[in-house]
Short mmCIF file of C-alpha atoms in Angstrom, two decimals:
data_model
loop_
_atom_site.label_atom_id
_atom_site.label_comp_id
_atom_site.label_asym_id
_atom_site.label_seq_id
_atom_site.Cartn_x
_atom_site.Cartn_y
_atom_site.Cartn_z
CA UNK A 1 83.84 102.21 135.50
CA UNK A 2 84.52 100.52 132.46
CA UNK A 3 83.27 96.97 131.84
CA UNK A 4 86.01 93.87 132.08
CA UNK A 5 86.59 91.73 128.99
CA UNK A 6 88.02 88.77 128.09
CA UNK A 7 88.20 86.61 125.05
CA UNK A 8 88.47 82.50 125.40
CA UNK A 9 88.19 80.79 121.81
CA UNK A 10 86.12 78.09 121.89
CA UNK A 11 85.89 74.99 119.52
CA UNK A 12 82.63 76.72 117.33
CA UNK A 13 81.44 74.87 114.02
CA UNK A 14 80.19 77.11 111.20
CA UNK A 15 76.33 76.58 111.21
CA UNK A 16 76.10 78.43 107.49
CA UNK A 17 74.69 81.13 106.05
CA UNK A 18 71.79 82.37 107.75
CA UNK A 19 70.68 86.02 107.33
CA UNK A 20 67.93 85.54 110.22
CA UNK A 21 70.71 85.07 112.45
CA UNK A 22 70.12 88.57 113.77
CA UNK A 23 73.18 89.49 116.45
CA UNK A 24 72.34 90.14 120.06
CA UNK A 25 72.75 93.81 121.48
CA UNK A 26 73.30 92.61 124.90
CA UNK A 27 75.65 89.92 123.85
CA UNK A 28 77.77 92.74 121.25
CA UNK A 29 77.91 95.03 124.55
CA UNK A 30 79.54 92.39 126.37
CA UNK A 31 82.49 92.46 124.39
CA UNK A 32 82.61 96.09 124.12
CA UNK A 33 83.98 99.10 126.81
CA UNK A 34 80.55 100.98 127.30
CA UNK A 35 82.11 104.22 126.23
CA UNK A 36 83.01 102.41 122.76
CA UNK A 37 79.44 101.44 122.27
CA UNK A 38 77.96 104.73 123.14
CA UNK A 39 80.53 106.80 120.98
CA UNK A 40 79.69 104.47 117.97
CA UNK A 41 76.09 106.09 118.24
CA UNK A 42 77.51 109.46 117.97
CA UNK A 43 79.04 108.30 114.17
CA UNK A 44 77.14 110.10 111.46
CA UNK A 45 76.38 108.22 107.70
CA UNK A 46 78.64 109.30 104.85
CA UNK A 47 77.86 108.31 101.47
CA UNK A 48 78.25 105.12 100.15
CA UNK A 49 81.05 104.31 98.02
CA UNK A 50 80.82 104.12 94.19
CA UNK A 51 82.25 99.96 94.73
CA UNK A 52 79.51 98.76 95.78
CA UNK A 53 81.53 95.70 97.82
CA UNK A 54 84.58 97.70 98.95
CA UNK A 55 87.11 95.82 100.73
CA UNK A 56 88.24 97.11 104.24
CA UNK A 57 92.01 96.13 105.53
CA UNK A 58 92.53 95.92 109.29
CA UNK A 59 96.21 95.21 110.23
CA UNK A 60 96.88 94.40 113.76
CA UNK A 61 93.23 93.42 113.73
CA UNK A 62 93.81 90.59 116.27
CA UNK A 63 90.12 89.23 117.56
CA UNK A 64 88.41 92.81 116.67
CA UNK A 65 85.71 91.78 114.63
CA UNK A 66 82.84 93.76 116.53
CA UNK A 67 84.16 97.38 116.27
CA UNK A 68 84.32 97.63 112.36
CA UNK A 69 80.71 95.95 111.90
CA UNK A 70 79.05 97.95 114.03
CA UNK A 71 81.31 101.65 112.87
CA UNK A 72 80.51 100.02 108.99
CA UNK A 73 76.82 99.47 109.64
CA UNK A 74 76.68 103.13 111.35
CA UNK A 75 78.86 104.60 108.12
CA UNK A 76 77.01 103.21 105.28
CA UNK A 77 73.72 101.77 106.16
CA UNK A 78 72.57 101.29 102.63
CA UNK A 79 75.80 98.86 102.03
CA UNK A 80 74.86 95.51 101.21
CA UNK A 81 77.82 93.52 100.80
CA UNK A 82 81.56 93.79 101.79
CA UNK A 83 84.64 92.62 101.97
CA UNK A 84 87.30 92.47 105.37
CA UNK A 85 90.67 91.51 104.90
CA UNK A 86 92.18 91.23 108.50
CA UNK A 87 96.05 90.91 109.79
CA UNK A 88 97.67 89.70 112.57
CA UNK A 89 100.76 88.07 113.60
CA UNK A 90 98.82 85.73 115.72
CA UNK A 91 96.25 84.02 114.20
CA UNK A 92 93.07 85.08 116.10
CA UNK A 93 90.26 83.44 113.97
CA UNK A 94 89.20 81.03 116.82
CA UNK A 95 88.34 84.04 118.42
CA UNK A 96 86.73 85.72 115.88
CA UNK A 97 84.67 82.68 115.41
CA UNK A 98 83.89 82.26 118.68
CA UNK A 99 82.70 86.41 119.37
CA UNK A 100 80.56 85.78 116.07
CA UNK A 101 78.56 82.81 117.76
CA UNK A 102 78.29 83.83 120.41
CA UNK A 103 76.69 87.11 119.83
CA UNK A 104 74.15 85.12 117.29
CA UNK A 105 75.90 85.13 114.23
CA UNK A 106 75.71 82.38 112.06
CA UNK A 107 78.34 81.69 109.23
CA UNK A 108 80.35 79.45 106.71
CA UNK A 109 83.45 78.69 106.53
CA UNK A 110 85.86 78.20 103.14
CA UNK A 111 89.48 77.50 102.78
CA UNK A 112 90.04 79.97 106.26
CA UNK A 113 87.14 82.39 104.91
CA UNK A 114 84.21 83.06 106.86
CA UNK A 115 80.90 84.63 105.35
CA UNK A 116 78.08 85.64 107.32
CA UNK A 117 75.16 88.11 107.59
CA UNK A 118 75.74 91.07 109.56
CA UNK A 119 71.49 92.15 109.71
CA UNK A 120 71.19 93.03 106.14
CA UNK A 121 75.06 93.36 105.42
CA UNK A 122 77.04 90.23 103.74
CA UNK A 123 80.41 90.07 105.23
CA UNK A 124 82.78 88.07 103.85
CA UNK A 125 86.32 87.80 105.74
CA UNK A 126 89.71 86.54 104.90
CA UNK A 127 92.38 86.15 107.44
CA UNK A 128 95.99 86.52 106.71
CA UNK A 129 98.50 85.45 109.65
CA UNK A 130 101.51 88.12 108.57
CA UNK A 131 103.30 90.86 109.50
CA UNK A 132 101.79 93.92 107.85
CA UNK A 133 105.35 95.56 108.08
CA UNK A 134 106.84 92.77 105.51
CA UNK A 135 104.04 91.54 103.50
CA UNK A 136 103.07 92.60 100.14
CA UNK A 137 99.65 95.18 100.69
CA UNK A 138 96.87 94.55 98.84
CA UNK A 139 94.88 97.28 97.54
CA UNK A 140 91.94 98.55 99.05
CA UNK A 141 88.92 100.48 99.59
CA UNK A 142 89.03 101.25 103.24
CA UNK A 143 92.14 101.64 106.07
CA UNK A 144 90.74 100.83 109.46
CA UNK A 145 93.34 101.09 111.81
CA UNK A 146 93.00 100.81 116.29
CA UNK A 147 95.96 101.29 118.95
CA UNK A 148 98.45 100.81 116.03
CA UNK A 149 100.22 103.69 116.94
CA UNK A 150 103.28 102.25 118.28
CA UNK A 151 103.79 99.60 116.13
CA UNK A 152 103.70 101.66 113.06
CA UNK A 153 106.12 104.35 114.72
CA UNK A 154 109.17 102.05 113.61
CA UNK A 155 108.09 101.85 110.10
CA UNK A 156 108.24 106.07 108.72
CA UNK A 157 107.14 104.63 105.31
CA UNK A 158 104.58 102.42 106.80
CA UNK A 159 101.57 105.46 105.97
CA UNK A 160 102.78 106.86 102.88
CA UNK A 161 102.52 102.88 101.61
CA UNK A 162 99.07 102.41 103.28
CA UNK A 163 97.90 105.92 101.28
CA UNK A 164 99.08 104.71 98.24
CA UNK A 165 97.75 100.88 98.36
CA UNK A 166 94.50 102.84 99.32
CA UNK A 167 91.90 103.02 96.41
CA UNK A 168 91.17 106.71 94.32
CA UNK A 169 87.91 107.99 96.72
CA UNK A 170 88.73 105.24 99.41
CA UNK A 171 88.82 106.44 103.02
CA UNK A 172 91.16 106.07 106.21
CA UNK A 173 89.43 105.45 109.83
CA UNK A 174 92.62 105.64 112.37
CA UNK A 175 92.75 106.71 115.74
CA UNK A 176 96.30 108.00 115.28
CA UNK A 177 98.56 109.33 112.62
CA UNK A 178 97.92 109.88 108.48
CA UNK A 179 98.75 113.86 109.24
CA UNK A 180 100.92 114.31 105.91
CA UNK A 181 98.71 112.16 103.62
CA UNK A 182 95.90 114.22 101.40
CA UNK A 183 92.69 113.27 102.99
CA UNK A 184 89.15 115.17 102.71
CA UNK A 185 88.12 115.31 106.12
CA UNK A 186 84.79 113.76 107.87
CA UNK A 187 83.85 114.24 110.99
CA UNK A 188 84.19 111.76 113.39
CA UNK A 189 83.35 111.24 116.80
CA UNK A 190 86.95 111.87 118.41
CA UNK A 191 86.45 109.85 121.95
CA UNK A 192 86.28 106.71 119.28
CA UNK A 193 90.76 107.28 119.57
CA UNK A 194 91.99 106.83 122.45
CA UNK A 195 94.87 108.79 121.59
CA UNK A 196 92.65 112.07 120.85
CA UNK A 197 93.12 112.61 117.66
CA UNK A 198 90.37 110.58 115.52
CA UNK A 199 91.70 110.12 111.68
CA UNK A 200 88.64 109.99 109.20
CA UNK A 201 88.82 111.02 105.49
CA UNK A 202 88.33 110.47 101.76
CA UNK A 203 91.58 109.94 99.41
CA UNK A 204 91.07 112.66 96.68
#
């Protein structure tokens, strides 16, 4: 049986940069559906990207903060610093405050920024309260996309902009879609989508 969750922001104070602050494996699991955390094992390291602080763009990100640390730190182990650029039409950053604490995390906070040690990785994460389907895209390194599926069905351009906002040699993680765009394929562990059809490749 899968485990319950539930998220309740609390009022959390950043306590600063601290790269001690090593997060608690009991505490992560918590958060997470068991079969998440044990398919996350099953993710094999690629090599690391040429930018050497890629940035990774998460729309519909809402409080997930756990999922891409833990798929980035499986991915590229050797990475030392990078960059997370998260939308939402609700602005979850309570939240993500409050998962980082209370897993053990310790970070700072600037102008809605928060920057923190993930073990040896440097995070630092920007938070834009938007709808993805109107905004202006940024351009980056790495597409991580969960359980957009239906959201993104009433946009048909929606992927084709995503692909082309997405850096030369950057890579998609979805759990749906990105059939038509021209991706060199990784292998991924496909019980990470729970749609079936894990989405994992380099843009040529």
């Amino acid at each position: 049986m899968p485990n319950f969750i539930s998220f309740f922001p609390k009022d959390v104070k950043p306590k600063g940069l601290n790269q001690k602050a090593i997060p608690s494996l009991p505490k992560i699991k918590k958060y997470l559906f068991d079969d998440d955390f044990e398919n996350i094992q099953k993710i094999n390291s690629m090599p690391s990207f040429v930018q050497q602080e890629p940035t990774l763009f998460y729309p519909g990100s809402g409080c997930d903060i756990l999922i891409p640390l833990l798929v980035m730190e499986r991915l590229f182990p050797k990475l030392g610093r990078i960059r997370f650029c998260f939308v939402d039409k609700n602005n979850t950053l309570e939240l993500i405050k409050t998962v980082l604490d209370d897993v053990g995390v310790s970070f700072s906070e600037h102008e809605g920024r928060l920057d923190f040690y993930w073990n040896n990785l440097f995070v630092s994460l920007s938070f834009i309260q938007e709808d993805v389907f109107r905004m202006t895209l940024p351009s980056f390194d790495i597409y991580f996309e969960r359980s957009f599926r239906i959201m993104k069905e009433a946009d048909s351009t929606y992927e084709q902009r995503i692909f082309a906002n997405l850096r030369k040699k950057g890579i998609i993680i979805s759990d749906s879609g990105f059939r038509d765009q021209s991706l060199v394929p990784n292998a991924f562990p496909p019980e990470l989508s729970s749609y079936g059809e894990m989405i994992v490749g380099f843009k040529k």
